[in-house]
Coordinates of C-alpha atoms in Angstrom, one line a residue:
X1 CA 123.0 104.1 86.2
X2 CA 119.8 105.2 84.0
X3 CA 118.5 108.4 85.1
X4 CA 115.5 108.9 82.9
X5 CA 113.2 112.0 84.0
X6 CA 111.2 111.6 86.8
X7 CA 107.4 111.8 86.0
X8 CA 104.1 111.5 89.1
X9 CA 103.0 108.5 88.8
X10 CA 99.6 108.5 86.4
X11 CA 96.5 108.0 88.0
X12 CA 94.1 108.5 90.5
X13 CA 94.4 107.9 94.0
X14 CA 93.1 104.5 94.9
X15 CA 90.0 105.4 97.0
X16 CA 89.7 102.7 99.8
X17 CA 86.8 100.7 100.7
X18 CA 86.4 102.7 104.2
X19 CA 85.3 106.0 101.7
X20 CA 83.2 103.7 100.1
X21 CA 81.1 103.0 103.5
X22 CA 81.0 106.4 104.4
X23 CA 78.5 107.3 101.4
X24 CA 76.3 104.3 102.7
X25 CA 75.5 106.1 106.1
X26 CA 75.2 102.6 107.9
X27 CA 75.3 102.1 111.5
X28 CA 77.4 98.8 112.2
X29 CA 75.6 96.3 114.1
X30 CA 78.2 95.7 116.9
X31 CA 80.9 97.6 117.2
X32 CA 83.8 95.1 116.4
X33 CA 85.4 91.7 115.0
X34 CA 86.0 90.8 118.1
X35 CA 82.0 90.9 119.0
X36 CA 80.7 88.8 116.0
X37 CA 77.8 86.9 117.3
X38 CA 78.8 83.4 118.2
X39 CA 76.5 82.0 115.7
X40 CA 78.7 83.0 112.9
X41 CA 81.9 81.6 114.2
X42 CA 81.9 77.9 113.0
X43 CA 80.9 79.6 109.4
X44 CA 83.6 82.2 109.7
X45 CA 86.3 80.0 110.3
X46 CA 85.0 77.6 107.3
X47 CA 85.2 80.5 105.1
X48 CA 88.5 81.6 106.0
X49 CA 89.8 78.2 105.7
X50 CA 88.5 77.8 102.4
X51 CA 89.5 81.1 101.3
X52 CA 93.0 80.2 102.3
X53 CA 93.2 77.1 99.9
X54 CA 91.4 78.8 96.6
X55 CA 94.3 81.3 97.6
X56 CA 97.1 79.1 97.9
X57 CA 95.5 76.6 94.3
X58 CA 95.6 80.1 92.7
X59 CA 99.4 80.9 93.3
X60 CA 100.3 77.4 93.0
X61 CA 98.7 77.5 89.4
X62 CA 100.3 81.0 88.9
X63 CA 103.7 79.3 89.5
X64 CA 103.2 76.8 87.5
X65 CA 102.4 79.0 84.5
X66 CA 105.1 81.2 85.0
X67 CA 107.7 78.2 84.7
X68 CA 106.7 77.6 81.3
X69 CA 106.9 80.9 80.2
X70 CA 110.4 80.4 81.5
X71 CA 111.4 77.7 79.7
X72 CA 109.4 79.5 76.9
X73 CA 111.9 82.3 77.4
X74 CA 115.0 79.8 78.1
X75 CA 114.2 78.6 74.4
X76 CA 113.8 81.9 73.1
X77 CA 117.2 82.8 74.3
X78 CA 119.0 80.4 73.5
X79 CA 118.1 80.5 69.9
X80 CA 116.2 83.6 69.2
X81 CA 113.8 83.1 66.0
X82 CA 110.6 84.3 65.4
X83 CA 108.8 81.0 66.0
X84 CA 110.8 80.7 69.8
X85 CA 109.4 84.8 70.2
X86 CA 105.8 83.6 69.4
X87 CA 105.9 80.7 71.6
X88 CA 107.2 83.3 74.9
X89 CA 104.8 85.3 74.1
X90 CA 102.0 83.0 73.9
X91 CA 103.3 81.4 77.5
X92 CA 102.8 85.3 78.9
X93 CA 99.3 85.9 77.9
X94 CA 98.0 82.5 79.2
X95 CA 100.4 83.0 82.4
X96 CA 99.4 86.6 82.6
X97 CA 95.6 85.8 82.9
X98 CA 95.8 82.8 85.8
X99 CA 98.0 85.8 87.3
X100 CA 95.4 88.2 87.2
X101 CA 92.6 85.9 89.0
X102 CA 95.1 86.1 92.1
X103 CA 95.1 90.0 92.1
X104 CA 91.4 89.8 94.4
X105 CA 93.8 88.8 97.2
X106 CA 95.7 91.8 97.4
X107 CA 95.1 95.2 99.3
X108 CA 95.5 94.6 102.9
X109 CA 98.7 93.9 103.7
X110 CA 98.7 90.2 103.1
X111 CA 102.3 88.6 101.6
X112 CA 101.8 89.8 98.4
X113 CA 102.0 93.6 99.5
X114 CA 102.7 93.9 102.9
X115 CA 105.6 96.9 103.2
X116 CA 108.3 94.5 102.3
X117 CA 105.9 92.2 99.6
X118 CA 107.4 91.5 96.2
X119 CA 104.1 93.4 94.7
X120 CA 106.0 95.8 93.3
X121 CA 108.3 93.6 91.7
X122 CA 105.5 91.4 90.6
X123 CA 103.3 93.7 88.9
X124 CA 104.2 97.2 88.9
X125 CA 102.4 99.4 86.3
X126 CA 102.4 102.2 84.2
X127 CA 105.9 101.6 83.2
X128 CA 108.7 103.9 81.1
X129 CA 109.6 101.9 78.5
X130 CA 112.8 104.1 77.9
X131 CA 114.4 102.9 81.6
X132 CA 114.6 99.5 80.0
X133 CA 116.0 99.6 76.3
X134 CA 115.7 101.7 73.6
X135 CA 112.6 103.3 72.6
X136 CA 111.9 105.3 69.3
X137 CA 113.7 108.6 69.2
X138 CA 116.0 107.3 71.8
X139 CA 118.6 104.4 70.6
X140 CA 120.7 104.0 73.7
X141 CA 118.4 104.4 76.7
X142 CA 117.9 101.8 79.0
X143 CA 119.6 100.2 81.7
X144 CA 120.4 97.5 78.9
X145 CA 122.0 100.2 76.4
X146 CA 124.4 101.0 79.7
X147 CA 127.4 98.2 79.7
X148 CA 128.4 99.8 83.3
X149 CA 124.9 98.1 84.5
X150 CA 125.5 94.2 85.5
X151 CA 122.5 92.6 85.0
X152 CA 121.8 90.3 87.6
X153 CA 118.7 89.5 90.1
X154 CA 120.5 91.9 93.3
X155 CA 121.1 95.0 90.6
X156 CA 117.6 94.8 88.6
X157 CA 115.6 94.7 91.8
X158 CA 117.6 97.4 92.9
X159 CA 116.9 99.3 89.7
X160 CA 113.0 98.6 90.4
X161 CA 111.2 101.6 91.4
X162 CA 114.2 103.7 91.6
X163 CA 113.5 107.4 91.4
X164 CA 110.2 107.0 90.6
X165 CA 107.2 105.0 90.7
X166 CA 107.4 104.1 86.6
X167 CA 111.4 103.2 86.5
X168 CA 110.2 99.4 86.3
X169 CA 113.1 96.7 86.0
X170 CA 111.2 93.3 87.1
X171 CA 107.8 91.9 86.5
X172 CA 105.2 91.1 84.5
X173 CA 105.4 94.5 82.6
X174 CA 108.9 94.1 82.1
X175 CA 109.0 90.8 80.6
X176 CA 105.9 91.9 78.7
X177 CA 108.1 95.1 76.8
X178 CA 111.4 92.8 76.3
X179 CA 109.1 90.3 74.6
X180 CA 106.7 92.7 72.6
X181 CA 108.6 95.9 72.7
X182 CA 106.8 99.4 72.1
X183 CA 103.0 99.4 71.4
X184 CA 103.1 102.0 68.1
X185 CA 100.2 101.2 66.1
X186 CA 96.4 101.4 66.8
X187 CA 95.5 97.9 65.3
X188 CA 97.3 95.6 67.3
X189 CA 100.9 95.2 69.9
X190 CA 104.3 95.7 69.4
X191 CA 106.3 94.3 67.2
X192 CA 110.0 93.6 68.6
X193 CA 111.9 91.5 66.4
X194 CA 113.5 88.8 67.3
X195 CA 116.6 89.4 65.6
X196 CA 116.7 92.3 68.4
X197 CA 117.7 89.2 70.3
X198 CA 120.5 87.9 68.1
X199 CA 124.1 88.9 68.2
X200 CA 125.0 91.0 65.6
X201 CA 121.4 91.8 64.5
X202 CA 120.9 94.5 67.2
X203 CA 123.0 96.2 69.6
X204 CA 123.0 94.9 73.0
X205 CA 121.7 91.5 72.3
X206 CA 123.2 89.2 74.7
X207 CA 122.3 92.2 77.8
X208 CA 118.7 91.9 76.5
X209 CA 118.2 88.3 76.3
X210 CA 120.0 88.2 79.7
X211 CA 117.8 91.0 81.2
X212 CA 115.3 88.7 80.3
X213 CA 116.4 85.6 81.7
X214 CA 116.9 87.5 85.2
X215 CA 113.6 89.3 84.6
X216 CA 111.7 85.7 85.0
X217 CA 113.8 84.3 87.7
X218 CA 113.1 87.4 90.1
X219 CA 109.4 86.9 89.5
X220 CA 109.5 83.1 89.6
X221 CA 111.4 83.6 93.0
X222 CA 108.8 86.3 94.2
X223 CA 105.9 83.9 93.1
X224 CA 107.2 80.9 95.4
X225 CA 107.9 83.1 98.1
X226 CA 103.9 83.9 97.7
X227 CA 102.8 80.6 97.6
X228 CA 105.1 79.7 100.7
X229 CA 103.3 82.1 102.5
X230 CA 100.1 80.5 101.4
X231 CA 101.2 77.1 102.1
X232 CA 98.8 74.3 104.1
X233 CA 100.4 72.9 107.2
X234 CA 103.1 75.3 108.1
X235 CA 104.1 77.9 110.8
X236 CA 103.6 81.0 108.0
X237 CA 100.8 83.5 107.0
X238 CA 97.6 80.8 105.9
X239 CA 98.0 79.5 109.7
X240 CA 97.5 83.0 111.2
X241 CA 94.9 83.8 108.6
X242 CA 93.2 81.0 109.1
X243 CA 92.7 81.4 113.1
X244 CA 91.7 85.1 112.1
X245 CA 87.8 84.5 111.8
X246 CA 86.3 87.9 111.4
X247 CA 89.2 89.9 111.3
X248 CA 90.2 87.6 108.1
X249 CA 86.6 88.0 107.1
X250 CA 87.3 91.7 107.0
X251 CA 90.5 91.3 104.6
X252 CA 88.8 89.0 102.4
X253 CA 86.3 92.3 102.0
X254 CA 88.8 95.1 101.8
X255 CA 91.1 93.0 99.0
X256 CA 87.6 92.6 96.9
X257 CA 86.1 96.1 97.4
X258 CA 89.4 97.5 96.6
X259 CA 90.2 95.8 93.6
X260 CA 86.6 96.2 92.4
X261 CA 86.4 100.4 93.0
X262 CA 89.9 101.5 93.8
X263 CA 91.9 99.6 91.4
X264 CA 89.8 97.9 88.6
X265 CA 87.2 100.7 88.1
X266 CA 89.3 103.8 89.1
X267 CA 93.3 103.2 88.0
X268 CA 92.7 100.6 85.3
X269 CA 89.5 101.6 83.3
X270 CA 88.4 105.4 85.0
X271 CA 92.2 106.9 84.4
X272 CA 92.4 105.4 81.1
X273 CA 89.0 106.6 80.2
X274 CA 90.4 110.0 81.4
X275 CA 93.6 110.4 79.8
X276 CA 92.8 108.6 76.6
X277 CA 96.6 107.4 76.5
X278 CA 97.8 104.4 74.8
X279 CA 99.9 103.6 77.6
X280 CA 97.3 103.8 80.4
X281 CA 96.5 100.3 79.7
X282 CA 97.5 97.7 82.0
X283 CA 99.1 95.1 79.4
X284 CA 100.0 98.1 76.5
X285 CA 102.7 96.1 75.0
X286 CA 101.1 93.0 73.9
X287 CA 97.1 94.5 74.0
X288 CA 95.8 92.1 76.2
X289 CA 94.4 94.4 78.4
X290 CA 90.9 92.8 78.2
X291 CA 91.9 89.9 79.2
X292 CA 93.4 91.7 82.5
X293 CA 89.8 93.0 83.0
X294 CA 88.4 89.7 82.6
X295 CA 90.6 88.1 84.8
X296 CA 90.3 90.6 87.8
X297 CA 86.4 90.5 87.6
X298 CA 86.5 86.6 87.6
X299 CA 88.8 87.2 90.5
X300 CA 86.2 89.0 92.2
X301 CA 83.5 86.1 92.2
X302 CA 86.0 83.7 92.6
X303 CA 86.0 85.0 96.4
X304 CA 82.4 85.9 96.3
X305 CA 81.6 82.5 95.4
X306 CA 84.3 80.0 97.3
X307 CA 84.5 78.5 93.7
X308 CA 88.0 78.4 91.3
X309 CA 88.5 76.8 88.2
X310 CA 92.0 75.8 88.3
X311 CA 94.4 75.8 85.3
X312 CA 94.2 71.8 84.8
X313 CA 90.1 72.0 84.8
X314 CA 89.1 70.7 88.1
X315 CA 87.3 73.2 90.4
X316 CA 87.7 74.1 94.3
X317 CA 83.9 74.6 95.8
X318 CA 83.4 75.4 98.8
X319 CA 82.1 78.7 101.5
X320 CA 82.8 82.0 100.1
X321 CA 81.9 85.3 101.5
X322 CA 78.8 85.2 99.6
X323 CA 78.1 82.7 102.5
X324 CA 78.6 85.1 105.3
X325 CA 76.7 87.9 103.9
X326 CA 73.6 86.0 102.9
X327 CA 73.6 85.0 106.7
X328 CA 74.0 88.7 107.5
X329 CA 71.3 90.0 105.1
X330 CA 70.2 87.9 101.6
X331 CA 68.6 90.0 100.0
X332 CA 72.0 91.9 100.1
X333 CA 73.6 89.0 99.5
X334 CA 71.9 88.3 96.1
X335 CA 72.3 91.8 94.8
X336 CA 75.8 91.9 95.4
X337 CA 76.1 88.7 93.5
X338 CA 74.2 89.6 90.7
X339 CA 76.1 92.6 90.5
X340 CA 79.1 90.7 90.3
X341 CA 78.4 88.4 87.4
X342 CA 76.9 91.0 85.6
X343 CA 80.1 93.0 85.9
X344 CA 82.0 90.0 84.9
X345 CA 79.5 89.6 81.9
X346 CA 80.4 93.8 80.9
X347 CA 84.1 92.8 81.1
X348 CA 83.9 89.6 79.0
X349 CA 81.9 91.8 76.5
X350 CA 85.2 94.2 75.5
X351 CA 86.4 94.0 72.2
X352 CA 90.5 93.9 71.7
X353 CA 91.9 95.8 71.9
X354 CA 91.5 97.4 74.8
X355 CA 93.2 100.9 73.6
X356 CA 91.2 101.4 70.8
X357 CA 88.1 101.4 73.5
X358 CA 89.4 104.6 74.9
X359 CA 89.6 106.1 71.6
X360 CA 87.7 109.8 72.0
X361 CA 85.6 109.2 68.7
X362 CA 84.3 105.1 70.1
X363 CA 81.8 106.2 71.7
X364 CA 80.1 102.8 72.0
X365 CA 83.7 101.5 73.3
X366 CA 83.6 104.2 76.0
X367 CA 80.2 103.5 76.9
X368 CA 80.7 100.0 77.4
X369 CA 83.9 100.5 79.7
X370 CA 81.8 103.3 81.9
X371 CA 78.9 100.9 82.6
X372 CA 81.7 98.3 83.8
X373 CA 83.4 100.7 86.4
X374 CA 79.8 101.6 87.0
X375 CA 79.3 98.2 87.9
X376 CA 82.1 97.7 89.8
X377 CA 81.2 100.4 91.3
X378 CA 78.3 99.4 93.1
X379 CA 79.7 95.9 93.8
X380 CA 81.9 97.8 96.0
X381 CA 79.4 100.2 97.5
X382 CA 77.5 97.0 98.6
X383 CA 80.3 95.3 100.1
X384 CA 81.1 98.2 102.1
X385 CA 77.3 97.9 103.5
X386 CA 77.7 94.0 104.2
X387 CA 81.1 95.2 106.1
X388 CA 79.0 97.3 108.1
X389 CA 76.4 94.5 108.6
X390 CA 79.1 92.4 110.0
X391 CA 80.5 95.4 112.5
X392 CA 83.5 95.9 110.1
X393 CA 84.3 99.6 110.3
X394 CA 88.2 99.9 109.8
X395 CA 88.6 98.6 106.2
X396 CA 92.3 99.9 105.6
X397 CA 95.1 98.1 104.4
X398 CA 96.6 95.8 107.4

């Protein structure tokens, strides 16, 4: 097995929506879900509902993205060439991004990342490049440099996580290294060649095309097992969720307030801001990061607003939370949307790429990111105070 050294996971710890409410000093209008004023209830449960199917047109398109990045990748393998490597690659950015819409319903304990969700096989991040394959200075690291590692779906998922928090096997991130390799120059991604892919060319070919191959089965598998969970018409999560009313209200909340404060503007854009690192971006390998930010903000209204604009063109309208709140208290309502459009207006204003932002003499580039995490910011801060308009005062994971 690989035993790279063990290194604390980077970051900061993800500050939950409940801290956020405790700077606003509210005093909850009832004391909880269960005593939501009846007049709320028909909207409630026509929010949840609707929630439940932008949620489950989200994964479905997810999936459907993610197959043709596998048969991208079933090309690419089977005849490695730098025109099959381009096409993979362009399947993992447009995948990547319908991905990263889903990401608002994460954060309280949901399918996605309850304690035994395939989140971490899905999307883990920062990763160690040198648990996978061979990184500069260092030839034969890599579970793939290791011929006493079988590389198959049971062993890589085993592998994930193992020892530490950055020894990432599956995922996203995973695919994302195979396909781009290391990130080594300031003005643009990797640059893994595909002859790293051909017999002969480089060592371990046939392990890394195959690590590859398993690689995007395990996350097509954990996808479906998502979208099961999200499914209409079946005895599975969406029915409970949907029966929920204001306790489902009060997930919908702690999966946007997290993702706005906790994760988007603290671990994503704040850390990397801090640390200046290359490899504190989210998507380092390919430097698509911005389109990771764009996707997570348009995630955000994509709750807020009940509205999704599915991968084929047609859009999903219907009651968001928006809905709720405005019934709660408008003029909160409206500021919380317009600070959510204006955030997803700061994040569709960063220039690629994303690590050249964080650069200590772009000043303009760091300005620009700090006004976004201020923003999301104070989307969060005012969902934690329409939380306490609704009586919500235990938003924690679960």
């Amino acid at each position: 097995m690989p035993d790279p050294q063990y290194s604390p996971p980077r970051g900061l710890r993800r500050r939950s929506l409940l801290s956020a409410i405790a700077l606003t000093g509210l005093t909850p209008a009832w004391a909880t879900p269960a005593a939501a004023p009846a007049h709320l209830e028909a909207l409630l449960t026509e929010v949840v509902k609707h929630h439940a199917t932008l949620v489950h047109a989200s994964y479905a398109d997810s999936l459907a993205l993610a197959q043709v990045l596998s048969q991208r990748i079933e090309a690419l393998v089977a005849a490695p060439s730098a025109s099959s490597l381009a096409a993979a690659r362009e399947a993992w950015i447009r995948a990547r991004q319908t991905y990263g819409q889903t990401e608002a319903y994460r954060f309280y304990g949901g399918p996605i990342d309850a304690e035994d969700g395939p989140e971490p096989r899905i999307n883990a991040w920062p990763l160690d490049e040198a648990y996978i394959d061979s990184v500069a200075g260092r030839p034969g690291s890599g579970f793939i440099n290791n011929p006493s590692i079988t590389l198959d779906k049971a062993t890589l998922t085993a592998l994930n996580e193992r020892q530490g928090e950055e020894n990432i096997a599956t995922g996203w991130h995973a695919i994302e290294f195979l396909l781009w390799g290391q990130d080594e120059r300031d003005d643009g991604p990797g640059q893994r060649p595909p002859e790293d892919f051909i017999d002969g060319k480089a060592p371990h070919a046939a392990r890394r095309r195959q690590a590859l191959t398993v690689m995007m089965a395990l996350l097509l598998d954990d996808l479906r097992s998502v979208l099961d969970a999200w499914a209409p018409g079946a005895d599975n999560y969406r029915a409970a969720f949907e029966r929920g009313g204001l306790e489902s209200v009060r997930k919908i909340i702690i999966g946007v307030g997290t993702l706005s404060r906790g994760e988007l503007a603290g671990e994503r854009i704040e850390v990397a801001l801090a640390s200046r690192q290359q490899e504190d971006e989210h998507s380092c390998f390919s430097d698509t990061t911005h389109h990771d930010v764009v996707a997570n903000a348009q995630g955000l209204l994509n709750v807020w607003q009940g509205r999704y604009q599915r991968a084929d063109g047609s859009v999903l309208q219907g009651p968001g939370l928006q809905r709720v709140i405005e019934r709660v208290d408008a003029k909160l309502a409206q500021r919380i949307d317009r600070q959510m459009r204006q955030s997803l207006r700061l994040a569709q204003a960063i220039p690629a790429p994303f690590d050249q932002q964080i650069r200590a003499s772009n000043k303009a580039g760091r300005a620009r990111l700090k006004a976004l995490a201020d923003s999301l910011s104070a989307q969060a801060r005012d969902l934690a105070r329409a939380a306490q308009g609704l009586g919500l005062q235990h938003l924690q994971k679960g």
